[in-house]
Amino acid sequence: MRTEFGVYTHVPFCRVHCPYCTFYTVPQPEAAAMGRFARALQREWTLRVQPRLGRGDRLATLYLGGGTPSDLPPHDLVALLAAFAADVPGGLHAVDEVTVECNPESTTPDMLRALRRIGVGRISLGLQALDDRDLQVLGRASDAAANRAALAQVAARFPTWNADLILGVPGTTRARLESALEEIAAAGTPHLSFYCLEMPPGQARALGDPLTDASEGFKADLYEFTSEWLESHGYVHYEISNAARPGHAARHNGAYWRGVEYVGLGPGAHSYAGDERRANRADLAAYLHDLEAGHEPGASCETLDTGARRREHLLLGLRRRHGLEVASLAPRPAARILESLQKQGLARLDGGRIRLTPRGWLVSDSIVLQLLAA
Ligand code: SF4
């Protein structure tokens, strides 16, 4: 049977390692080493994606993330996408959504033009903040001026794009957040991803977050404020960390949340097919070695059991505004738990569905635990 699927590729290079980051990344090497990586990625595509396309499966979404894909030398980035495009009937223009993550320090008009020409229709821009004090605390490689310039370059060339924003940087203020939201919206940004800063306690304290009830409460306030601000400015807060103007919700991530199959390429990338989960080993040297020897990269595989499936169903369903059908929860949670969530303003029940409110999303992990224990 022919199916639709997505492809995620992980490019692990970064100019700096931001202290809060939990992704698998390595320091940016010289250009030749990045070219070698791009060729290995192309081989993995040949081994794991080409056969699916050959039997008629349709590539619905392609997402280049990381790490920092825009740190790849432009020639290698375009050559990689051209190699992918050659296997897809109709090229990348025929794929529903092709996104490339870019960081402001490596975004240039030439690179954006080249991406657009080859069929990339969406950029996800790692702004994180538009204030130099916040960017410095976050240890980012770009300053506010570079962020503004990159936002303007993307806005001038792409029909749709995302901007990432981090909430609750130690020492920040609500006024800084509001001014960033105003600037991002004024640039016409159709999609925003926003996250409360989270990291292990030792690192958080090193960055100046005392992790007290007051600092946690401040982050929660900023999250609810962002949700309300976006909703009152034409965006729909459609998922725990994402808001979009109508017609601009992310299709690739939407496919994750709906359980559509995807193939993850690159070191540390995850793949999903039915109950099977696969994670490529997060080790660049081993990844290159395996692919240059002509075989698939080492990976760990897992088959979900009933408990893990139930947990995933809840986690993925409750993170979306659309919520879940209560009847799909087995066993069905006790009515008193659902009523209590509603009374606390954490969830809404209507039309047989349970949907978390923004306040509920702030404590969604504990709500999932409550529902699993029910
Ligand atoms: S640039 Fe992004 S992926 Fe790289 S270290 Fe910073 S947060 Fe992590």
Short mmCIF file of C-alpha atoms and ligand atoms in Angstrom, two decimals:
data_model
loop_
_atom_site.label_atom_id
_atom_site.label_comp_id
_atom_site.label_asym_id
_atom_site.label_seq_id
_atom_site.Cartn_x
_atom_site.Cartn_y
_atom_site.Cartn_z
CA MET A 1 0.00 0.00 0.00
CA ARG A 2 1.29 3.49 -0.85
CA THR A 3 1.62 5.80 2.11
CA GLU A 4 2.53 9.39 2.82
CA PHE A 5 5.56 10.06 4.94
CA GLY A 6 7.83 12.83 6.14
CA VAL A 7 11.60 13.13 6.30
CA TYR A 8 13.53 14.91 9.02
CA THR A 9 17.29 15.45 8.61
CA HIS A 10 19.52 16.41 11.52
CA VAL A 11 22.51 18.64 10.72
CA PRO A 12 24.48 18.64 13.99
CA PHE A 13 26.86 21.59 13.49
CA CYS A 14 26.65 24.78 15.56
CA ARG A 15 29.00 27.77 15.83
CA VAL A 16 28.50 27.88 19.61
CA HIS A 17 26.88 25.44 21.99
CA CYS A 18 24.07 27.35 23.71
CA PRO A 19 24.16 26.39 27.41
CA TYR A 20 20.47 25.38 27.55
CA CYS A 21 20.52 23.14 24.45
CA THR A 22 19.75 19.43 24.74
CA PHE A 23 20.05 18.50 21.04
CA TYR A 24 22.94 16.46 19.71
CA THR A 25 25.36 19.03 18.29
CA VAL A 26 29.08 19.26 17.52
CA PRO A 27 31.27 22.35 17.02
CA GLN A 28 31.23 23.59 13.45
CA PRO A 29 34.22 22.03 11.65
CA GLU A 30 35.96 23.33 8.54
CA ALA A 31 34.00 23.39 5.29
CA ALA A 32 35.53 20.16 3.91
CA ALA A 33 34.28 18.15 6.91
CA MET A 34 30.79 19.56 6.50
CA GLY A 35 30.83 18.60 2.82
CA ARG A 36 31.77 15.06 3.87
CA PHE A 37 28.79 15.02 6.23
CA ALA A 38 26.43 16.26 3.49
CA ARG A 39 27.56 13.38 1.25
CA ALA A 40 26.96 10.86 4.07
CA LEU A 41 23.47 12.28 4.58
CA GLN A 42 22.82 11.87 0.88
CA ARG A 43 23.88 8.19 1.14
CA GLU A 44 21.53 7.63 4.04
CA TRP A 45 18.72 9.13 1.94
CA THR A 46 19.64 6.71 -0.87
CA LEU A 47 19.48 3.75 1.52
CA ARG A 48 16.40 4.66 3.53
CA VAL A 49 14.25 7.12 1.54
CA GLN A 50 14.86 6.30 -2.12
CA PRO A 51 13.38 2.75 -1.82
CA ARG A 52 10.14 4.17 -0.42
CA LEU A 53 9.86 6.71 -3.22
CA GLY A 54 10.67 3.95 -5.70
CA ARG A 55 7.65 1.91 -4.59
CA GLY A 56 5.37 4.93 -4.89
CA ASP A 57 5.17 6.30 -1.34
CA ARG A 58 4.67 10.06 -1.34
CA LEU A 59 7.01 12.46 0.43
CA ALA A 60 4.59 14.91 2.07
CA THR A 61 7.00 17.03 4.15
CA LEU A 62 10.75 17.53 4.39
CA TYR A 63 12.39 19.29 7.32
CA LEU A 64 16.09 20.15 7.68
CA GLY A 65 16.78 20.84 11.35
CA GLY A 66 19.61 20.62 13.79
CA GLY A 67 21.96 21.90 14.93
CA THR A 68 22.18 24.56 12.29
CA PRO A 69 21.54 23.53 8.66
CA SER A 70 22.32 27.08 7.51
CA ASP A 71 25.89 26.57 8.78
CA LEU A 72 26.51 24.09 5.97
CA PRO A 73 28.46 25.70 3.13
CA PRO A 74 25.73 27.02 0.77
CA HIS A 75 27.10 24.93 -2.10
CA ASP A 76 26.78 21.70 -0.04
CA LEU A 77 23.34 22.64 1.28
CA VAL A 78 22.00 23.28 -2.21
CA ALA A 79 23.71 20.16 -3.63
CA LEU A 80 22.12 18.06 -0.86
CA LEU A 81 18.65 19.43 -1.57
CA ALA A 82 19.18 18.99 -5.32
CA ALA A 83 20.08 15.33 -4.74
CA PHE A 84 16.88 14.86 -2.71
CA ALA A 85 14.84 16.71 -5.32
CA ALA A 86 16.11 14.44 -8.11
CA ASP A 87 14.39 11.45 -6.45
CA VAL A 88 11.04 13.14 -5.80
CA PRO A 89 8.51 13.13 -8.65
CA GLY A 90 8.05 16.80 -9.53
CA GLY A 91 11.05 17.84 -7.37
CA LEU A 92 10.82 19.62 -4.04
CA HIS A 93 8.20 22.04 -5.44
CA ALA A 94 5.81 19.04 -5.41
CA VAL A 95 6.33 18.39 -1.66
CA ASP A 96 3.61 19.90 0.57
CA GLU A 97 6.09 21.63 2.86
CA VAL A 98 9.90 21.91 2.77
CA THR A 99 11.42 23.73 5.75
CA VAL A 100 15.03 24.64 6.49
CA GLU A 101 16.08 25.86 9.94
CA CYS A 102 18.34 28.91 9.71
CA ASN A 103 20.20 30.81 12.38
CA PRO A 104 20.56 34.57 11.84
CA GLU A 105 24.39 34.53 11.89
CA SER A 106 24.51 32.27 8.82
CA THR A 107 21.48 33.60 6.92
CA THR A 108 22.34 35.52 3.77
CA PRO A 109 20.20 36.81 0.89
CA ASP A 110 22.15 34.61 -1.57
CA MET A 111 21.54 31.46 0.43
CA LEU A 112 17.83 32.27 0.86
CA ARG A 113 17.47 32.89 -2.88
CA ALA A 114 19.16 29.56 -3.66
CA LEU A 115 16.90 27.70 -1.20
CA ARG A 116 13.80 29.29 -2.69
CA ARG A 117 14.86 28.37 -6.25
CA ILE A 118 15.31 24.71 -5.37
CA GLY A 119 11.87 24.40 -3.81
CA VAL A 120 12.24 25.31 -0.12
CA GLY A 121 9.02 27.10 0.79
CA ARG A 122 9.47 27.69 4.51
CA ILE A 123 12.25 28.91 6.82
CA SER A 124 12.34 28.36 10.55
CA LEU A 125 14.42 31.18 11.97
CA GLY A 126 16.14 30.72 15.36
CA LEU A 127 15.71 34.23 16.73
CA GLN A 128 15.03 33.28 20.38
CA ALA A 129 15.03 36.98 21.41
CA LEU A 130 15.35 40.49 20.00
CA ASP A 131 17.18 42.07 22.93
CA ASP A 132 20.97 41.92 23.26
CA ARG A 133 20.81 41.36 27.02
CA ASP A 134 18.62 38.27 26.59
CA LEU A 135 20.70 36.96 23.69
CA GLN A 136 23.86 37.31 25.74
CA VAL A 137 22.43 35.34 28.67
CA LEU A 138 21.34 32.64 26.21
CA GLY A 139 24.86 32.48 24.77
CA ARG A 140 23.59 32.90 21.21
CA ALA A 141 25.94 33.48 18.30
CA SER A 142 23.87 36.38 16.87
CA ASP A 143 23.00 39.79 18.29
CA ALA A 144 19.69 41.64 18.01
CA ALA A 145 20.79 43.56 14.90
CA ALA A 146 21.65 40.31 13.08
CA ASN A 147 18.32 38.81 14.17
CA ARG A 148 16.39 41.79 12.81
CA ALA A 149 18.31 41.70 9.54
CA ALA A 150 17.69 37.96 9.08
CA LEU A 151 13.98 38.37 9.85
CA ALA A 152 13.68 41.10 7.19
CA GLN A 153 15.57 38.96 4.63
CA VAL A 154 13.33 35.95 5.21
CA ALA A 155 10.15 38.08 5.19
CA ALA A 156 11.15 39.58 1.83
CA ARG A 157 11.61 36.19 0.14
CA PHE A 158 9.39 33.49 1.66
CA PRO A 159 5.64 32.97 1.60
CA THR A 160 5.68 31.39 5.03
CA TRP A 161 8.14 31.10 7.90
CA ASN A 162 8.50 30.49 11.60
CA ALA A 163 10.33 32.45 14.28
CA ASP A 164 11.50 30.76 17.50
CA LEU A 165 11.25 32.66 20.77
CA ILE A 166 12.44 31.64 24.25
CA LEU A 167 10.43 32.85 27.24
CA GLY A 168 11.73 33.45 30.75
CA VAL A 169 15.41 34.23 30.10
CA PRO A 170 16.87 35.14 33.54
CA GLY A 171 16.69 38.92 34.01
CA THR A 172 14.24 39.52 31.15
CA THR A 173 11.04 41.52 31.46
CA ARG A 174 7.52 41.29 30.10
CA ALA A 175 8.08 44.61 28.28
CA ARG A 176 10.98 43.07 26.30
CA LEU A 177 8.82 40.11 25.36
CA GLU A 178 5.94 42.34 24.27
CA SER A 179 8.23 44.46 22.14
CA ALA A 180 9.69 41.30 20.49
CA LEU A 181 6.18 40.01 19.76
CA GLU A 182 5.23 43.38 18.24
CA GLU A 183 8.30 43.43 16.00
CA ILE A 184 7.91 39.82 14.91
CA ALA A 185 4.22 40.32 14.09
CA ALA A 186 4.92 43.63 12.32
CA ALA A 187 7.37 41.79 10.04
CA GLY A 188 4.39 39.68 8.94
CA THR A 189 5.65 36.48 10.63
CA PRO A 190 2.93 33.86 10.05
CA HIS A 191 4.13 31.27 12.63
CA LEU A 192 5.76 31.42 16.05
CA SER A 193 7.23 28.67 18.21
CA PHE A 194 7.69 29.71 21.83
CA TYR A 195 9.16 27.79 24.73
CA CYS A 196 9.80 28.49 28.40
CA LEU A 197 13.54 28.20 29.06
CA GLU A 198 14.19 24.82 30.63
CA MET A 199 17.44 23.15 31.58
CA PRO A 200 18.96 21.09 34.36
CA PRO A 201 18.99 22.95 37.75
CA GLY A 202 22.81 23.38 37.84
CA GLN A 203 22.90 25.06 34.45
CA ALA A 204 19.81 27.16 35.17
CA ARG A 205 21.42 28.58 38.32
CA ALA A 206 24.66 29.23 36.43
CA LEU A 207 22.66 31.35 33.96
CA GLY A 208 21.04 33.30 36.80
CA ASP A 209 17.70 31.49 37.17
CA PRO A 210 17.17 30.86 40.92
CA LEU A 211 14.42 28.29 40.12
CA THR A 212 12.23 29.60 42.92
CA ASP A 213 8.43 29.53 42.88
CA ALA A 214 8.60 33.21 41.92
CA SER A 215 10.87 32.62 38.90
CA GLU A 216 8.79 29.63 37.77
CA GLY A 217 5.62 31.70 38.24
CA PHE A 218 7.15 34.50 36.14
CA LYS A 219 7.83 32.05 33.27
CA ALA A 220 4.25 30.76 33.50
CA ASP A 221 2.96 34.36 33.38
CA LEU A 222 5.03 35.06 30.27
CA TYR A 223 3.68 31.92 28.59
CA GLU A 224 0.05 32.83 29.28
CA PHE A 225 0.72 36.44 28.28
CA THR A 226 2.26 35.27 24.95
CA SER A 227 -0.71 33.02 24.26
CA GLU A 228 -3.21 35.82 24.93
CA TRP A 229 -1.17 38.39 22.98
CA LEU A 230 -0.95 36.14 19.93
CA GLU A 231 -4.64 35.21 20.07
CA SER A 232 -5.57 38.90 20.16
CA HIS A 233 -3.31 39.66 17.16
CA GLY A 234 -4.68 37.20 14.61
CA TYR A 235 -2.77 34.05 15.58
CA VAL A 236 -4.22 30.74 16.73
CA HIS A 237 -2.35 29.06 19.59
CA TYR A 238 -2.90 25.65 18.04
CA GLU A 239 -0.34 23.54 19.90
CA ILE A 240 1.45 23.74 23.24
CA SER A 241 4.42 25.69 21.79
CA ASN A 242 3.10 26.91 18.44
CA ALA A 243 0.84 29.63 17.11
CA ALA A 244 0.06 30.50 13.50
CA ARG A 245 -2.00 32.82 11.37
CA PRO A 246 -4.78 30.93 9.55
CA GLY A 247 -3.37 28.64 6.86
CA HIS A 248 0.18 28.67 8.26
CA ALA A 249 0.19 25.84 10.84
CA ALA A 250 3.32 23.69 10.45
CA ARG A 251 2.51 20.63 8.36
CA HIS A 252 5.64 18.65 9.18
CA ASN A 253 5.19 18.94 12.94
CA GLY A 254 1.44 18.47 12.51
CA ALA A 255 2.20 15.13 10.89
CA TYR A 256 4.24 14.07 13.99
CA TRP A 257 1.35 14.89 16.24
CA ARG A 258 -1.11 13.00 14.05
CA GLY A 259 1.12 9.91 13.99
CA VAL A 260 2.13 10.07 10.30
CA GLU A 261 5.26 8.00 9.52
CA TYR A 262 8.58 9.77 9.19
CA VAL A 263 12.16 8.84 8.44
CA GLY A 264 14.86 10.59 10.49
CA LEU A 265 18.24 11.02 8.78
CA GLY A 266 21.48 12.15 10.44
CA PRO A 267 23.16 11.40 13.76
CA GLY A 268 20.68 11.28 16.64
CA ALA A 269 17.63 11.55 14.34
CA HIS A 270 14.48 9.65 15.28
CA SER A 271 12.18 7.71 12.92
CA TYR A 272 8.59 6.58 13.44
CA ALA A 273 6.58 3.89 11.65
CA GLY A 274 3.48 2.40 13.29
CA ASP A 275 4.62 1.07 16.67
CA GLU A 276 8.30 1.07 15.66
CA ARG A 277 10.65 3.79 16.92
CA ARG A 278 14.23 4.10 15.71
CA ALA A 279 16.97 6.46 16.87
CA ASN A 280 20.19 6.84 14.89
CA ARG A 281 23.22 6.77 17.17
CA ALA A 282 24.11 10.33 18.26
CA ASP A 283 27.74 10.00 17.18
CA LEU A 284 28.96 11.86 14.12
CA ALA A 285 32.18 9.84 13.66
CA ALA A 286 30.32 6.51 13.82
CA TYR A 287 27.65 7.90 11.46
CA LEU A 288 30.24 8.86 8.84
CA HIS A 289 32.09 5.56 9.25
CA ASP A 290 28.94 3.45 8.74
CA LEU A 291 27.72 5.31 5.67
CA GLU A 292 31.15 5.50 4.03
CA ALA A 293 31.35 1.72 4.49
CA GLY A 294 28.10 1.50 2.51
CA HIS A 295 25.60 0.57 5.20
CA GLU A 296 22.92 2.21 7.29
CA PRO A 297 24.06 4.09 10.40
CA GLY A 298 23.88 2.30 13.75
CA ALA A 299 20.56 2.80 15.49
CA SER A 300 18.54 1.63 18.45
CA CYS A 301 15.03 0.33 17.77
CA GLU A 302 12.06 -0.09 20.02
CA THR A 303 8.53 -1.44 19.59
CA LEU A 304 5.93 0.36 21.68
CA ASP A 305 3.95 -1.81 24.09
CA THR A 306 0.36 -1.02 25.11
CA GLY A 307 1.41 1.25 27.99
CA ALA A 308 3.83 3.27 25.84
CA ARG A 309 1.21 3.59 23.07
CA ARG A 310 -1.34 4.90 25.55
CA ARG A 311 1.11 7.39 26.98
CA GLU A 312 2.09 8.61 23.51
CA HIS A 313 -1.55 8.94 22.45
CA LEU A 314 -2.20 11.17 25.48
CA LEU A 315 0.99 13.21 25.14
CA LEU A 316 0.55 13.90 21.42
CA GLY A 317 -3.20 14.48 21.61
CA LEU A 318 -3.19 16.82 24.58
CA ARG A 319 -0.48 19.04 23.16
CA ARG A 320 -2.85 20.06 20.36
CA ARG A 321 -5.66 22.60 20.76
CA HIS A 322 -7.89 20.09 18.98
CA GLY A 323 -7.44 17.78 22.00
CA LEU A 324 -8.58 14.19 22.24
CA GLU A 325 -11.82 12.29 22.16
CA VAL A 326 -12.50 11.19 25.73
CA ALA A 327 -13.83 7.91 24.30
CA SER A 328 -10.37 7.21 22.81
CA LEU A 329 -8.85 7.05 26.31
CA ALA A 330 -8.75 3.51 27.61
CA PRO A 331 -9.48 3.02 30.40
CA ARG A 332 -11.71 6.08 30.43
CA PRO A 333 -10.61 8.51 33.17
CA ALA A 334 -12.93 8.94 36.14
CA ALA A 335 -15.43 11.78 35.67
CA ARG A 336 -14.21 13.41 38.88
CA ILE A 337 -10.69 13.85 37.43
CA LEU A 338 -12.03 15.48 34.27
CA GLU A 339 -14.32 17.74 36.33
CA SER A 340 -11.48 18.73 38.60
CA LEU A 341 -9.27 19.65 35.60
CA GLN A 342 -12.12 21.75 34.28
CA LYS A 343 -12.77 23.48 37.61
CA GLN A 344 -9.09 24.41 37.91
CA GLY A 345 -9.19 25.99 34.43
CA LEU A 346 -6.70 23.42 33.10
CA ALA A 347 -8.97 21.72 30.55
CA ARG A 348 -12.23 22.16 28.67
CA LEU A 349 -14.65 19.37 27.92
CA ASP A 350 -16.97 19.81 24.99
CA GLY A 351 -18.41 17.67 22.24
CA GLY A 352 -16.91 14.57 23.88
CA ARG A 353 -13.37 15.99 23.62
CA ILE A 354 -10.87 17.04 26.24
CA ARG A 355 -8.72 20.06 25.37
CA LEU A 356 -6.10 21.63 27.60
CA THR A 357 -6.10 25.39 28.15
CA PRO A 358 -2.78 27.34 28.03
CA ARG A 359 -2.68 27.04 31.82
CA GLY A 360 -3.19 23.27 31.45
CA TRP A 361 -0.38 23.09 28.87
CA LEU A 362 1.97 24.53 31.50
CA VAL A 363 1.40 21.42 33.62
CA SER A 364 0.59 18.95 30.84
CA ASP A 365 3.12 16.36 32.06
CA SER A 366 1.39 16.07 35.42
CA ILE A 367 -2.05 15.96 33.74
CA VAL A 368 -0.86 13.07 31.55
CA LEU A 369 0.38 11.26 34.67
CA GLN A 370 -3.00 11.79 36.39
CA LEU A 371 -4.87 10.47 33.37
CA LEU A 372 -2.54 7.48 33.02
CA ALA A 373 -3.01 6.59 36.66
CA ALA A 374 -6.82 6.92 36.39
S1 SF4 B 1 22.15 26.93 17.86
FE1 SF4 B 1 20.30 25.70 18.35
S2 SF4 B 1 20.91 23.57 18.10
FE2 SF4 B 1 22.82 24.80 18.19
S3 SF4 B 1 23.45 24.73 20.34
FE3 SF4 B 1 22.21 26.59 20.09
S4 SF4 B 1 20.09 25.92 20.59
FE4 SF4 B 1 21.31 24.06 20.23
#
